Tab-separated table of C-alpha atoms and ligand atoms in Angstrom:
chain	number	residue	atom	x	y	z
A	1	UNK	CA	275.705	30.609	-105.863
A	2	UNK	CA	277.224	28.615	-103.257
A	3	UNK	CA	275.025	25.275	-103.176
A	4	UNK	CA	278.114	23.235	-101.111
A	5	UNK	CA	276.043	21.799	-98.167
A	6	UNK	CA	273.264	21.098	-100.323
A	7	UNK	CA	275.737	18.986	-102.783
A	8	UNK	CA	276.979	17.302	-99.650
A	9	UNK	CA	273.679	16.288	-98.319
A	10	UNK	CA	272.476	14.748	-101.375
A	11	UNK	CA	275.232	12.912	-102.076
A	12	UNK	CA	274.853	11.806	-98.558
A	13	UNK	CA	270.970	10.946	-98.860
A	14	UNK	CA	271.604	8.970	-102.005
A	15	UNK	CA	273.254	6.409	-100.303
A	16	UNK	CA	270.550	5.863	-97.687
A	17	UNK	CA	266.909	7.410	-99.389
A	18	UNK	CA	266.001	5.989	-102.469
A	19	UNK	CA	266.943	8.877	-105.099
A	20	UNK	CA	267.960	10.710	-102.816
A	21	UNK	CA	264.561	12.159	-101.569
A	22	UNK	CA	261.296	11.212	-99.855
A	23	UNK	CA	259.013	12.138	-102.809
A	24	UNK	CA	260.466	11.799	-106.094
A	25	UNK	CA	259.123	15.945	-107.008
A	26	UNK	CA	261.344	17.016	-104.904
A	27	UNK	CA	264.594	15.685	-106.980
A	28	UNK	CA	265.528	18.277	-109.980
A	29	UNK	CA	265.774	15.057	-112.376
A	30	UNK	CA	263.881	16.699	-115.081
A	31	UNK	CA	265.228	20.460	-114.869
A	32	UNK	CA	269.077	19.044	-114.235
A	33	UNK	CA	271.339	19.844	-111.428
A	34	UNK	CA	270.504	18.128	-107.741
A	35	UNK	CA	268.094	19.514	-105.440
A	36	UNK	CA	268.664	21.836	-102.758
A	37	UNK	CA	268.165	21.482	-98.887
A	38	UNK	CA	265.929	23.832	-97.298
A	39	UNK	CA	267.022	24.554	-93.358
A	40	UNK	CA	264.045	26.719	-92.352
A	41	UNK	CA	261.845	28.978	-93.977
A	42	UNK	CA	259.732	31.890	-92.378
A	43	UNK	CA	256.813	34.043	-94.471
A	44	UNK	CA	257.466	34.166	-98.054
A	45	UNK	CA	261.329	32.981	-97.788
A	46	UNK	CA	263.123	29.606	-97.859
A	47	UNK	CA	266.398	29.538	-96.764
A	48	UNK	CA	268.537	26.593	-97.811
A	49	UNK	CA	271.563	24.776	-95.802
A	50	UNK	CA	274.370	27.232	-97.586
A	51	UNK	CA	272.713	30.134	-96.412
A	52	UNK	CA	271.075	31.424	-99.747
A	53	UNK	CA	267.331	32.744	-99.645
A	54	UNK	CA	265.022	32.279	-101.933
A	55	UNK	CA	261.150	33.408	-102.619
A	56	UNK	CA	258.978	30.442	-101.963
A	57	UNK	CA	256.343	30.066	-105.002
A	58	UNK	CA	255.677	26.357	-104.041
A	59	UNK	CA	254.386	26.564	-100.076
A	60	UNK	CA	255.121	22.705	-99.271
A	61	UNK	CA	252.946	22.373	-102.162
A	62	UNK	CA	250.198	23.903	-101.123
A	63	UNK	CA	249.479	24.216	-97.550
A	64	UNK	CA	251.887	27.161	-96.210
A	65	UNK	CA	248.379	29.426	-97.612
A	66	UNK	CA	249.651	32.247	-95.284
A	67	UNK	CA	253.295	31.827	-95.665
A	68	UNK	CA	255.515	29.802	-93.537
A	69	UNK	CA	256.129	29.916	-89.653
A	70	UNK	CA	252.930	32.104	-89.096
A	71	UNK	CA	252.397	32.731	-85.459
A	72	UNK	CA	248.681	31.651	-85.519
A	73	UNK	CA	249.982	28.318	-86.243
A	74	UNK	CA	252.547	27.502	-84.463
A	75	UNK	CA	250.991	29.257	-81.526
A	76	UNK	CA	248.026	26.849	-81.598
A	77	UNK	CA	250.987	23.954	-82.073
A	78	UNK	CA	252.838	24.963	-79.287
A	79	UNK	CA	250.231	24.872	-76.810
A	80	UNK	CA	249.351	21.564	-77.872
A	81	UNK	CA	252.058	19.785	-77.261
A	82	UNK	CA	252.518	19.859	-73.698
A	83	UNK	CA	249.550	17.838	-73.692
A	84	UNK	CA	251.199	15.128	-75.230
A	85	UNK	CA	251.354	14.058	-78.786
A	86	UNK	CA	249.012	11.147	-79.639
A	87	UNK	CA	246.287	9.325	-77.492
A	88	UNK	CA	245.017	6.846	-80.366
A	89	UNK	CA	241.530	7.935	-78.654
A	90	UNK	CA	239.024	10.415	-79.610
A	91	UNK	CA	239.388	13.876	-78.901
A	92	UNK	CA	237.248	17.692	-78.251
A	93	UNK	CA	239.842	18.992	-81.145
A	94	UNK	CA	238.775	15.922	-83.520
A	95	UNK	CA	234.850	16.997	-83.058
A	96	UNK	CA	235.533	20.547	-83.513
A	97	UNK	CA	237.655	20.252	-87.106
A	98	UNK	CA	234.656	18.062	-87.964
A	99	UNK	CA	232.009	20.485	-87.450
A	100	UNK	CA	234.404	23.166	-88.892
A	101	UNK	CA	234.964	21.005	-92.315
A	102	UNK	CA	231.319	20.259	-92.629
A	103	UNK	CA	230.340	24.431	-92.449
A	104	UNK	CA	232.558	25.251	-94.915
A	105	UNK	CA	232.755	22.785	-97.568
A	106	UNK	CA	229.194	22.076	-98.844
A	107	UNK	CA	229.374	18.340	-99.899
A	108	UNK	CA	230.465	17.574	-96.273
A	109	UNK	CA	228.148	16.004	-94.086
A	110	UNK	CA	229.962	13.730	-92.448
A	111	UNK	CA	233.884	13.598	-92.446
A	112	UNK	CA	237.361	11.052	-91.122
A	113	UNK	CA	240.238	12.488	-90.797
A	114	UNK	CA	243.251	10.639	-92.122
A	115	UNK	CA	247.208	11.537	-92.462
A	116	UNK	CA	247.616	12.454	-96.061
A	117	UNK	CA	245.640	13.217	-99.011
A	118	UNK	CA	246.959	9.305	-100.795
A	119	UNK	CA	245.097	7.977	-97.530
A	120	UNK	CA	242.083	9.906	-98.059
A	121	UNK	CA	241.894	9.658	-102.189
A	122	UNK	CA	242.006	5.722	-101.266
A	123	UNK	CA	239.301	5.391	-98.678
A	124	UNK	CA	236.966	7.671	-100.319
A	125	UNK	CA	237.026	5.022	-103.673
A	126	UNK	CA	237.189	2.231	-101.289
A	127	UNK	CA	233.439	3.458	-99.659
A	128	UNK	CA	232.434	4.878	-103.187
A	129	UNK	CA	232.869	1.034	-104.045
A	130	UNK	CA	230.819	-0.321	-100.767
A	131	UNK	CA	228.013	1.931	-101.312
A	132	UNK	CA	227.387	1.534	-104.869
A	133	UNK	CA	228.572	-2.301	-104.998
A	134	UNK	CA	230.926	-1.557	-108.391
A	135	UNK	CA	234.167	-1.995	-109.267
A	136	UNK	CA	235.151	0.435	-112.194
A	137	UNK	CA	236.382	4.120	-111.373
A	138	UNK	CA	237.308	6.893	-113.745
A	139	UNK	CA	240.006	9.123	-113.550
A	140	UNK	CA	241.372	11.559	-115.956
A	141	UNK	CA	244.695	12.040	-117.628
A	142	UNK	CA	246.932	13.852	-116.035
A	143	UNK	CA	245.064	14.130	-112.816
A	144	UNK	CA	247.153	13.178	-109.813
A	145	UNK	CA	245.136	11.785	-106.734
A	146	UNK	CA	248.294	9.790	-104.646
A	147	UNK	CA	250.073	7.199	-105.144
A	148	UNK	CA	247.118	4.257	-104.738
A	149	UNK	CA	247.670	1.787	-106.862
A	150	UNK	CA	243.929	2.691	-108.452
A	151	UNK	CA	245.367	6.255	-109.453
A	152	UNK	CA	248.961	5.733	-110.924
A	153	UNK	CA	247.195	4.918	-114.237
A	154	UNK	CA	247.701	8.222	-116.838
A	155	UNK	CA	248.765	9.632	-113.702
A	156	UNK	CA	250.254	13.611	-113.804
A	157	UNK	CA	252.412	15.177	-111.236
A	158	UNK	CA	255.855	13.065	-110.336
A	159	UNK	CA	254.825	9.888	-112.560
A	160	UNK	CA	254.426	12.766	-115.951
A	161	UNK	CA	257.474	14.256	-114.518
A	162	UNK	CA	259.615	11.613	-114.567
A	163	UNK	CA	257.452	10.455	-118.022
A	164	UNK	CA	256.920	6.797	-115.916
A	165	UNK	CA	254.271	4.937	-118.353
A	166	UNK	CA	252.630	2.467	-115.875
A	167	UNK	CA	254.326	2.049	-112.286
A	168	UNK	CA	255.393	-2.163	-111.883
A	169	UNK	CA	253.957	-3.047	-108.534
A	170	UNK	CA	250.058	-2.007	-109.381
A	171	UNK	CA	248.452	-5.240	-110.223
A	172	UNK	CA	246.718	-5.751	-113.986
A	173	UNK	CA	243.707	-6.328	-112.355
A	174	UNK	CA	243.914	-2.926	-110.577
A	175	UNK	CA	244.844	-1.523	-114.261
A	176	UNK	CA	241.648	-2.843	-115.844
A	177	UNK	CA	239.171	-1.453	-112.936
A	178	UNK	CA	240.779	1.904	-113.776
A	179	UNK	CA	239.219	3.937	-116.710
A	180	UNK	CA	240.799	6.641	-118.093
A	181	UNK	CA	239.866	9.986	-120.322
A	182	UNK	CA	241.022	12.731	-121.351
A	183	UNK	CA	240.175	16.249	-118.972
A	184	UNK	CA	237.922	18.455	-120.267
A	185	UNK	CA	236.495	15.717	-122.619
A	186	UNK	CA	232.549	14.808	-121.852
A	187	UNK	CA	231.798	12.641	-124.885
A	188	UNK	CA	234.759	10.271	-123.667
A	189	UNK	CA	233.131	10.416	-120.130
A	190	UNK	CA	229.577	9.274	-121.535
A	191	UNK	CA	231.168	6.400	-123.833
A	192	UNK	CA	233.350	4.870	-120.611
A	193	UNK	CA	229.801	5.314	-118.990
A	194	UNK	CA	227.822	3.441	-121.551
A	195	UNK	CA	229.993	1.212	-122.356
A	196	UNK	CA	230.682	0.155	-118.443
A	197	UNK	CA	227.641	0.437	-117.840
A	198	UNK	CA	226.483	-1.055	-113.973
A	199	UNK	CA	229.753	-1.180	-113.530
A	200	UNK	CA	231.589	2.165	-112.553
A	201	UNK	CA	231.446	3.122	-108.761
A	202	UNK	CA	232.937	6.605	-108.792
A	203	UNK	CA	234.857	9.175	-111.448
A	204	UNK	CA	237.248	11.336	-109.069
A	205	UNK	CA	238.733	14.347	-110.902
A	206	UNK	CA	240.570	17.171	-109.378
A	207	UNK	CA	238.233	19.973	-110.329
A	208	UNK	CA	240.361	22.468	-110.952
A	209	UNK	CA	243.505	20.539	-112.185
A	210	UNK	CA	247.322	21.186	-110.640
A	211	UNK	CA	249.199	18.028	-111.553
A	212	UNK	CA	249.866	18.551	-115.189
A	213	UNK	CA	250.508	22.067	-114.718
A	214	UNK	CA	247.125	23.928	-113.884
A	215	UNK	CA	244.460	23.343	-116.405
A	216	UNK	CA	241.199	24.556	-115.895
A	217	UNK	CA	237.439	22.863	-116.197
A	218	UNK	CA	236.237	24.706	-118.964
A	219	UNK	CA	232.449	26.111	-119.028
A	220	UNK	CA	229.720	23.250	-118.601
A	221	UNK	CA	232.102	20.300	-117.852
A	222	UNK	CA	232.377	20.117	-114.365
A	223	UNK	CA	228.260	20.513	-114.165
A	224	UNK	CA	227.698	17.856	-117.296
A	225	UNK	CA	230.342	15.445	-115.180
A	226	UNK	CA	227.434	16.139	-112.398
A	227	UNK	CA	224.881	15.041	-114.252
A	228	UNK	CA	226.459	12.515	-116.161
A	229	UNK	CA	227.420	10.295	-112.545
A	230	UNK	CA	223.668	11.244	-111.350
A	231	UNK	CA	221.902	10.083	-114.565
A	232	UNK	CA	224.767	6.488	-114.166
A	233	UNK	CA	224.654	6.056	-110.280
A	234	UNK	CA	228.201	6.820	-110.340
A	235	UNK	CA	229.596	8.564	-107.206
A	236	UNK	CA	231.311	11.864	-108.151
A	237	UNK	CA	234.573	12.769	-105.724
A	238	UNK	CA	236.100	15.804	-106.304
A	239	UNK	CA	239.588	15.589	-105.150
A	240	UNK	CA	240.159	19.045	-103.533
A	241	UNK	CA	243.424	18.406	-101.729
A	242	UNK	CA	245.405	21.168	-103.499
A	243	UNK	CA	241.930	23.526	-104.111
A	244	UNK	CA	240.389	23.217	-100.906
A	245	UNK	CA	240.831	25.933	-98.934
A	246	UNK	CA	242.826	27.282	-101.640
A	247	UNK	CA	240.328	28.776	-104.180
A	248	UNK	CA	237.398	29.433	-101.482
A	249	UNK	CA	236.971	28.794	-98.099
A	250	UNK	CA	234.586	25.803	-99.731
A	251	UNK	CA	237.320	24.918	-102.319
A	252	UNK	CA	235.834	24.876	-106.008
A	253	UNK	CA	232.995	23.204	-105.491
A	254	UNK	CA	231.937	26.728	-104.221
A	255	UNK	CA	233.817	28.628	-106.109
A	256	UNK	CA	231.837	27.349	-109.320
A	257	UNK	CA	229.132	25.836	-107.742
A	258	UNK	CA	229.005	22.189	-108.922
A	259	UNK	CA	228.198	19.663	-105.967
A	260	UNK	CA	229.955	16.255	-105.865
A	261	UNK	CA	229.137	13.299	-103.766
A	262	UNK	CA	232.144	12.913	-101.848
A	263	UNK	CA	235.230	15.498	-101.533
A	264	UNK	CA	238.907	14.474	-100.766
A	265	UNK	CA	240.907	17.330	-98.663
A	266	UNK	CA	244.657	17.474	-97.315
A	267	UNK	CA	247.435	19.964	-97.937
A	268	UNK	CA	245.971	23.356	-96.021
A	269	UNK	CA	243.698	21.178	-93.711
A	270	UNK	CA	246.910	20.262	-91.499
A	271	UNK	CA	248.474	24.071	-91.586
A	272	UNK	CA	251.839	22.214	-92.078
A	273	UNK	CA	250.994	19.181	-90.286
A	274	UNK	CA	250.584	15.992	-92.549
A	275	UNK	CA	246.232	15.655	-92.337
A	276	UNK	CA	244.302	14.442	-94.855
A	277	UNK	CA	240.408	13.968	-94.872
A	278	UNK	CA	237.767	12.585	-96.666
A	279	UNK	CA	233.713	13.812	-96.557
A	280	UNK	CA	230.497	13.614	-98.168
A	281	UNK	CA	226.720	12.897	-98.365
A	282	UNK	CA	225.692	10.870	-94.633
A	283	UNK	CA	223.649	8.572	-96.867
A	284	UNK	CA	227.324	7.440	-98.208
A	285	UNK	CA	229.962	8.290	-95.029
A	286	UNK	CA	227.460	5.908	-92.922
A	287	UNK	CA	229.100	3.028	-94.630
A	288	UNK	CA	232.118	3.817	-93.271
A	289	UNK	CA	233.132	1.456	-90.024
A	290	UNK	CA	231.970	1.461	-87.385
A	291	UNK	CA	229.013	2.742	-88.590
A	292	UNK	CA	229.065	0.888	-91.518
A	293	UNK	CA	230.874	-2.350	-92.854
A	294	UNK	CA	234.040	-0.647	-95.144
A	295	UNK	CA	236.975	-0.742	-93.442
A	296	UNK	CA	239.184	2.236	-92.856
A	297	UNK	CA	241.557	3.175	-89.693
A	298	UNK	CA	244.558	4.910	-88.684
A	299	UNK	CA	246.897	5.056	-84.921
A	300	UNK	CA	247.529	8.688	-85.363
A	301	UNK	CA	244.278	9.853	-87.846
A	302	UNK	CA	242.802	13.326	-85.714
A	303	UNK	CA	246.477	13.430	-84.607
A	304	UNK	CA	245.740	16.355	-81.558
A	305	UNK	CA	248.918	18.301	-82.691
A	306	UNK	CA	248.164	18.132	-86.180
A	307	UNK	CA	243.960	19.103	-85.272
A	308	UNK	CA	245.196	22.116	-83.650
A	309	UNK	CA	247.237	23.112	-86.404
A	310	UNK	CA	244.567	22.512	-88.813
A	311	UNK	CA	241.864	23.754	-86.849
A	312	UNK	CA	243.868	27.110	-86.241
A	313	UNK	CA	244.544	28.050	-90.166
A	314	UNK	CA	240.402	26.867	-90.645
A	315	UNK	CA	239.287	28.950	-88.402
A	316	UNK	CA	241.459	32.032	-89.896
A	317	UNK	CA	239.930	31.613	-93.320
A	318	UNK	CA	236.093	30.699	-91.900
A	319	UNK	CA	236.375	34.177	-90.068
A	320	UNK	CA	238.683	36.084	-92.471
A	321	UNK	CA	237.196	36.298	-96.256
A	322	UNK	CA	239.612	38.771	-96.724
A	323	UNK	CA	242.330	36.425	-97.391
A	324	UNK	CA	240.697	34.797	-100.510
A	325	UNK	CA	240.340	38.456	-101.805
A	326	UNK	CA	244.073	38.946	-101.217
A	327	UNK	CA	245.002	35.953	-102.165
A	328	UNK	CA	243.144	36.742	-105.931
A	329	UNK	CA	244.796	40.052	-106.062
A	330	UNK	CA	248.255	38.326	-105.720
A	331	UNK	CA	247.364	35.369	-108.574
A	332	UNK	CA	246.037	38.295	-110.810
A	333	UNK	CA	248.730	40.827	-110.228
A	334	UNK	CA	251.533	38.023	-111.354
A	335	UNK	CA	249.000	36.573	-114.325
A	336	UNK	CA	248.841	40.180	-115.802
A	337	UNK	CA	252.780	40.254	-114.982
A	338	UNK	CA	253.026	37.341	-117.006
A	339	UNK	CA	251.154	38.435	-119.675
A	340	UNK	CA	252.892	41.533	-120.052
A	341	UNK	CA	256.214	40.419	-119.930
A	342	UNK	CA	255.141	37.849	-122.910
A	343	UNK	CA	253.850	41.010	-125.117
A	344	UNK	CA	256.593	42.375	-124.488
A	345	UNK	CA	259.195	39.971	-125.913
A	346	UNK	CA	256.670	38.752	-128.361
A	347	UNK	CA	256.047	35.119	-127.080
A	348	UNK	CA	252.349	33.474	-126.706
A	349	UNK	CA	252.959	31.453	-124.189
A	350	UNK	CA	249.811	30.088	-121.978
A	351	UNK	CA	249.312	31.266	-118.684
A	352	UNK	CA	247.103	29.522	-116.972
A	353	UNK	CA	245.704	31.132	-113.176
A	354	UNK	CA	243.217	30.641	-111.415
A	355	UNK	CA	243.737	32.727	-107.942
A	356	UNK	CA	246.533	31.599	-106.232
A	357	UNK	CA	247.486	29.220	-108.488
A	358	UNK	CA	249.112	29.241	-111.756
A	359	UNK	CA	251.422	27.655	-114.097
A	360	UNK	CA	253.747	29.271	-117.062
A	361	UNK	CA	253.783	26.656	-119.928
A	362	UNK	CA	256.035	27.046	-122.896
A	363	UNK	CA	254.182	25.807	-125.263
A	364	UNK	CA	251.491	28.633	-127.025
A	365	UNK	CA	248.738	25.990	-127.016
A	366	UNK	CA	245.634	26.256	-125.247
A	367	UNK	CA	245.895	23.849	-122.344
A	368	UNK	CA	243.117	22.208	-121.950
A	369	UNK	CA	244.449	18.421	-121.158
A	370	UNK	CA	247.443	16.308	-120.536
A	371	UNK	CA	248.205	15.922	-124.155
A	372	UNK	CA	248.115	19.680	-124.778
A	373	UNK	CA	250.424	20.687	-121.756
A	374	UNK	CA	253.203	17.845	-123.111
A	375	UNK	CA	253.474	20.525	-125.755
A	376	UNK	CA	255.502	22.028	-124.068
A	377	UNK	CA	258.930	22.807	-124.185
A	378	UNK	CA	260.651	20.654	-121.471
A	379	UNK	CA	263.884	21.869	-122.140
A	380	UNK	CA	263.340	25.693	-122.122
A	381	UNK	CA	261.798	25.186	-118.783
A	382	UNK	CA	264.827	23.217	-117.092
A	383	UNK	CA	266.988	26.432	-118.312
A	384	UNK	CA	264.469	28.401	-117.383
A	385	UNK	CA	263.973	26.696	-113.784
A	386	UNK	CA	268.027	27.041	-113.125
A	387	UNK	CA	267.909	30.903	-113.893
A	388	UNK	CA	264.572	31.514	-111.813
A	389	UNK	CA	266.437	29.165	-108.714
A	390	UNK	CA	270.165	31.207	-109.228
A	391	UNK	CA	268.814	34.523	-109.530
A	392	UNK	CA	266.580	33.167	-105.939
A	393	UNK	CA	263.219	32.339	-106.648
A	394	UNK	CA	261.802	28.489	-105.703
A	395	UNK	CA	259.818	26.946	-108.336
A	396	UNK	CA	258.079	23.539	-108.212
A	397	UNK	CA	261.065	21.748	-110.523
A	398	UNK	CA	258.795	20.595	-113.051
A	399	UNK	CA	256.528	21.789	-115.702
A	400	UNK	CA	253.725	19.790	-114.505
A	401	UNK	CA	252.753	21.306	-111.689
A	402	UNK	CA	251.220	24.330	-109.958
A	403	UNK	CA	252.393	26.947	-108.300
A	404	UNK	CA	250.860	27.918	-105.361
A	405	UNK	CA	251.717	31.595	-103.483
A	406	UNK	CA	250.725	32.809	-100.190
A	407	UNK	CA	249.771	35.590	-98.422
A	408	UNK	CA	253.297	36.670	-97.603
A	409	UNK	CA	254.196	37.302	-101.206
A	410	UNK	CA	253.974	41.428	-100.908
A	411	UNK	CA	253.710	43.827	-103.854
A	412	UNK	CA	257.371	44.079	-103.906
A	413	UNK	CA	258.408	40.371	-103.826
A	414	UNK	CA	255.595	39.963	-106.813
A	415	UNK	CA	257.502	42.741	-108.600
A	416	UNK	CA	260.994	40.815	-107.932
A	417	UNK	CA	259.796	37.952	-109.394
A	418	UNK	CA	258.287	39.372	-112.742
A	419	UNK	CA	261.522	40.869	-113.044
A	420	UNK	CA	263.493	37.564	-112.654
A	421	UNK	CA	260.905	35.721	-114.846
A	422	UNK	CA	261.657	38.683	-117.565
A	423	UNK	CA	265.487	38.473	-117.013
A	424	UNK	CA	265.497	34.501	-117.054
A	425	UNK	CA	263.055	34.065	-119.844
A	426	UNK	CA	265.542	36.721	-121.823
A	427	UNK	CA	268.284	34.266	-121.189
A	428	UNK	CA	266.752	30.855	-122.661
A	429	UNK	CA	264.229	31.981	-125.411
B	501	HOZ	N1	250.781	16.544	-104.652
B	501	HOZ	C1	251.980	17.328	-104.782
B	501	HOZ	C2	251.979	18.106	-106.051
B	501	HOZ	N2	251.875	17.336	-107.214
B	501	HOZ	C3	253.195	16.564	-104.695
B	501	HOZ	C4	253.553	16.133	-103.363
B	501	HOZ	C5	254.493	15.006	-103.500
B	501	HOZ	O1	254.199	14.099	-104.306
B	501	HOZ	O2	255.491	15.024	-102.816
């Protein structure tokens, strides 16, 4: 495979971009070999700067839900921007994805829109901390939520990636209002509860977990987490930016029915765009300023270009159910793929999927937390990673993450992949 332009542009960007890149996931450090530049991309294909094409199992992370380029979009983008491209003042648009966000996601009352899921992950511990007048939050190993200072503590995604133990930069003090356990673990939750008694302001978990490689709540502890922050006064945000949207039209919290306090969105919200959000009970958004005294802003938050992106994709999935029932046909089609193709060459491997998302860990053991998903064979993958991206398919370049797939992924392009997964799995095992 001819990766020439791609060697020549990162030997270009690491003299002027830290690394290299503008989010360290993006860099191939733990799978080898140097990432490649992507040119353009349209439905279920990337094409990089050489010319090669490749199936796109990543989707910007998330939000590309119905593959990339899709007319509905950029449509709704297009006829935005001749109307100029910021105003720093409020907008019809801004109202509209409010009222929108508030229908379909059930914790959301009220809502702010911000520029990135990191912006809205902060703000929404920052109020959790006005209302309840605490300091403490708990987080879970593993669990990414940004890169606040508050959540870079056990943190998953880039900082398990690159195996970073505590980032310098994030104060002590910050460290010590930051309690950790492990996923899936109540018992730990009620000791940090008891033992902090008066203290804790919020626990934030992703609900359905895609920074560690997916790992899934298991039966009961997503409702005893409920009951455990009702029963402490402890605000519970579930941090939907990579499940919103994604799993339902109202994200997991309707999916499995367990109500938090506050929810954190981004990813699909912006259609592309980079839109983040943050929602929940009145009783608690009314402390936000103006309204209330905690103090949160942003020059281009409700961005019109990036609304009308947003509010274009929302509006698909509010009026099209349809696409979550495709969109579980696709994640269970390639889970039983997976499955199959393990029986086959008689591995155990753990699949984990939950619709469109899913994650193939070497490593037999049930994943459940961080420490079980570090089982897994770091090594295999990187081979494994290089075969999947020469033979043409895009996977995130890291064992601890998700995978996300879109609606553009057809019957065939699922069947090309199984095959390439067989073929490259063959070749490392
Ligand atoms: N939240 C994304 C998946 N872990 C990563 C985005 C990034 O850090 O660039």
């Amino acid at each position: 495979m001819n990766i020439k332009q791609s060697e020549n542009l990162f030997e270009r960007a690491q003299k002027s971009i830290p690394g290299g890149v503008n989010s360290p996931v993006r860099a191939f450090k733990s799978v080898g070999g140097n990432p490649i530049f992507i040119r353009k991309a349209k439905g279920a294909y990337l094409y990089d700067e050489d010319g090669n094409r490749y199936i796109e199992m990543i989707n910007s992370w998330g939000p590309m839900l119905l593959g990339h380029a899709h007319p509905l979009i950029e449509d709704a983008v297009r006829e935005a921007l001749s109307d100029s491209l910021s105003y720093g003042a409020p907008t019809r648009k801004e109202v509209e994805m409010a009222e929108l966000i508030c229908q379909m996601v059930p914790s959301v009352e009220k809502v702010r829109m911000v520029n990135s899921g990191t912006e809205a992950t902060m703000a929404a511990i920052r109020v959790a901390r006005g209302y309840t007048g605490k300091e403490k939050i708990i987080k879970f190993e593993g669990c990414y939520h940004g890169h606040g200072d508050s959540f870079l503590i056990a943190a998953g995604s880039g900082v398990a990636t690159l195996g970073i133990p505590g980032t310098p930069g994030v104060t002590q003090g910050t460290a010590n209002d930051t309690l950790t356990a492990p996923y899936n673990d109540l018992e730990r939750v009620e000791s940090l509860m008891i033992a902090n008694k008066g203290n804790v302001a919020a626990l934030i978990i992703e609900p359905v977990a895609g920074n560690m490689g997916l790992v899934l709540p298991e039966p009961g502890f997503l409702e005893g987490l409920r009951k455990l922050c009702t029963e402490f006064g402890v605000v519970l945000i579930f941090d939907e930016v990579m499940t919103g949207f994604r799993l339902a039209k109202g994200g997991v919290q309707e999916r499995m029915g367990v109500i938090p306090d506050m929810t954190t969105l981004g990813k699909i919200i912006g259609g592309g765009m980079p839109v983040g959000a943050y929602g929940g009970k009145s009783e608690i958004m009314d402390f936000v300023a103006p309204q209330g005294p905690v103090y949160q802003a942003g020059t281009l938050s409700g961005n019109p270009i990036a609304m009308s992106a947003g509010l274009s994709i929302l509006r698909h999935l509010n009026e099209n159910p349809s696409v979550y029932a495709q969109l579980e046909h696709i994640g269970n089609t390639i889970a039983a793929g997976l499955r199959d193709i393990d029986h086959k060459l008689g591995l155990n491997n753990s699949i984990v999927q939950i619709g469109s998302m899913f994650t193939y860990f070497f490593s037999p053991q049930p994943i459940k937390n961080y420490e079980d998903a570090k089982t897994s064979d770091t090594v295999k993958f990187g081979s494994y990673f290089r075969k999947m991206l020469e033979s043409g398919i895009y996977l995130a370049p890291s064992q601890f993450e998700s995978l996300f797939v879109s609606t553009a992924l057809t019957e065939d392009l699922i069947a090309q992949y199984l095959r390439v997964h067989e073929d490259s799995l063959r070749a490392v095992i």
